[in-house]
mmCIF file of C-alpha atoms in Angstrom:
data_model
loop_
_atom_site.group_PDB
_atom_site.id
_atom_site.type_symbol
_atom_site.label_atom_id
_atom_site.label_comp_id
_atom_site.label_asym_id
_atom_site.label_seq_id
_atom_site.Cartn_x
_atom_site.Cartn_y
_atom_site.Cartn_z
ATOM 1 C CA UNK A 24 -0.143 0.327 0.035
ATOM 2 C CA UNK A 25 1.376 3.357 -1.190
ATOM 3 C CA UNK A 26 0.328 6.773 0.803
ATOM 4 C CA UNK A 27 -1.575 8.692 -1.776
ATOM 5 C CA UNK A 28 -2.083 11.742 0.794
ATOM 6 C CA UNK A 29 -1.658 12.926 4.302
ATOM 7 C CA UNK A 30 -3.613 15.625 5.464
ATOM 8 C CA UNK A 31 -2.601 17.347 8.447
ATOM 9 C CA UNK A 32 -5.280 18.688 11.136
ATOM 10 C CA UNK A 33 -3.463 20.756 13.732
ATOM 11 C CA UNK A 34 -6.657 22.104 15.384
ATOM 12 C CA UNK A 35 -8.593 19.488 16.012
ATOM 13 C CA UNK A 36 -11.394 19.961 13.399
ATOM 14 C CA UNK A 37 -10.753 16.117 12.260
ATOM 15 C CA UNK A 38 -8.842 14.433 15.027
ATOM 16 C CA UNK A 39 -8.981 15.231 18.473
ATOM 17 C CA UNK A 40 -5.422 15.995 19.285
ATOM 18 C CA UNK A 41 -5.854 17.604 22.519
ATOM 19 C CA UNK A 42 -5.236 14.664 24.699
ATOM 20 C CA UNK A 43 -1.817 14.564 22.890
ATOM 21 C CA UNK A 44 -1.235 18.210 23.820
ATOM 22 C CA UNK A 45 -2.258 17.858 27.236
ATOM 23 C CA UNK A 46 0.431 14.879 27.512
ATOM 24 C CA UNK A 47 3.185 16.808 25.812
ATOM 25 C CA UNK A 48 2.247 20.131 28.391
ATOM 26 C CA UNK A 49 2.540 17.737 31.492
ATOM 27 C CA UNK A 50 5.822 16.052 30.251
ATOM 28 C CA UNK A 51 7.357 19.600 30.292
ATOM 29 C CA UNK A 52 5.565 20.879 33.105
ATOM 30 C CA UNK A 53 6.546 17.977 35.169
ATOM 31 C CA UNK A 54 10.316 19.250 35.035
ATOM 32 C CA UNK A 55 8.942 22.432 36.989
ATOM 33 C CA UNK A 56 6.986 20.209 39.341
ATOM 34 C CA UNK A 57 3.451 20.852 37.757
ATOM 35 C CA UNK A 58 0.720 19.082 36.015
ATOM 36 C CA UNK A 59 -2.294 19.953 34.405
ATOM 37 C CA UNK A 60 -5.564 17.884 35.121
ATOM 38 C CA UNK A 61 -7.941 17.047 32.038
ATOM 39 C CA UNK A 62 -10.184 19.603 33.443
ATOM 40 C CA UNK A 63 -7.862 22.463 33.634
ATOM 41 C CA UNK A 64 -6.620 21.855 30.151
ATOM 42 C CA UNK A 65 -9.870 21.907 28.581
ATOM 43 C CA UNK A 66 -11.001 24.869 30.625
ATOM 44 C CA UNK A 67 -7.907 26.912 30.353
ATOM 45 C CA UNK A 68 -5.964 25.822 27.486
ATOM 46 C CA UNK A 69 -7.477 23.793 24.815
ATOM 47 C CA UNK A 70 -7.716 25.046 21.313
ATOM 48 C CA UNK A 71 -5.358 27.987 21.892
ATOM 49 C CA UNK A 72 -1.952 28.653 20.243
ATOM 50 C CA UNK A 73 0.984 27.074 21.925
ATOM 51 C CA UNK A 74 2.344 30.728 22.624
ATOM 52 C CA UNK A 75 -0.634 31.905 24.357
ATOM 53 C CA UNK A 76 -0.597 28.680 26.434
ATOM 54 C CA UNK A 77 3.045 29.235 27.280
ATOM 55 C CA UNK A 78 2.414 32.656 28.483
ATOM 56 C CA UNK A 79 -0.248 31.771 31.123
ATOM 57 C CA UNK A 80 1.400 28.628 32.391
ATOM 58 C CA UNK A 81 4.612 30.819 33.030
ATOM 59 C CA UNK A 82 2.372 33.180 34.932
ATOM 60 C CA UNK A 83 -0.235 31.126 36.619
ATOM 61 C CA UNK A 84 2.747 28.724 38.225
ATOM 62 C CA UNK A 85 5.374 31.131 38.485
ATOM 63 C CA UNK A 86 7.604 28.954 36.589
ATOM 64 C CA UNK A 87 11.503 29.923 36.572
ATOM 65 C CA UNK A 88 11.277 30.343 32.716
ATOM 66 C CA UNK A 89 10.209 32.500 30.170
ATOM 67 C CA UNK A 90 6.963 31.871 28.019
ATOM 68 C CA UNK A 91 9.057 31.358 24.581
ATOM 69 C CA UNK A 92 11.463 28.983 26.265
ATOM 70 C CA UNK A 93 8.448 26.919 27.428
ATOM 71 C CA UNK A 94 6.744 26.990 24.006
ATOM 72 C CA UNK A 95 10.256 25.994 22.653
ATOM 73 C CA UNK A 96 10.376 22.982 24.862
ATOM 74 C CA UNK A 97 7.023 21.724 23.622
ATOM 75 C CA UNK A 98 7.478 21.912 19.987
ATOM 76 C CA UNK A 99 10.170 19.711 19.048
ATOM 77 C CA UNK A 100 7.870 17.085 20.324
ATOM 78 C CA UNK A 101 5.111 18.087 17.918
ATOM 79 C CA UNK A 102 7.544 18.639 15.216
ATOM 80 C CA UNK A 103 9.285 15.277 15.601
ATOM 81 C CA UNK A 104 6.178 13.730 14.648
ATOM 82 C CA UNK A 105 5.816 15.602 11.527
ATOM 83 C CA UNK A 106 9.639 14.844 10.579
ATOM 84 C CA UNK A 107 9.162 11.166 11.194
ATOM 85 C CA UNK A 108 6.173 10.973 8.817
ATOM 86 C CA UNK A 109 8.093 13.296 6.115
ATOM 87 C CA UNK A 110 11.108 10.732 6.498
ATOM 88 C CA UNK A 111 9.541 7.611 6.607
ATOM 89 C CA UNK A 112 6.734 8.147 4.156
ATOM 90 C CA UNK A 113 6.616 11.561 2.063
ATOM 91 C CA UNK A 114 10.318 12.059 0.743
ATOM 92 C CA UNK A 115 8.775 12.133 -2.698
ATOM 93 C CA UNK A 116 5.306 14.138 -1.442
ATOM 94 C CA UNK A 117 4.822 17.757 -2.276
ATOM 95 C CA UNK A 118 2.701 20.352 -0.492
ATOM 96 C CA UNK A 119 -0.725 21.175 -2.038
#
């Protein structure tokens, strides 16, 4: 089977990606001793841009980092998934 097309949905319209985002945020926040509950994430952060979430999290938890660094800590995990798909499946793909 060859892959003919891949549709990336980064905003949750077609795929519920919010649980993955919560897991990524909690992975980063755990280094500061904090975790978000499902309810906190849904009420405060779901559907919002990464920079806005990072800014609020730094302020809310008084983290010893800035919003840019916090967002940068989350983005590699998100980008790694895209890079893997590109390398393994889409080397000959083109953007439409």
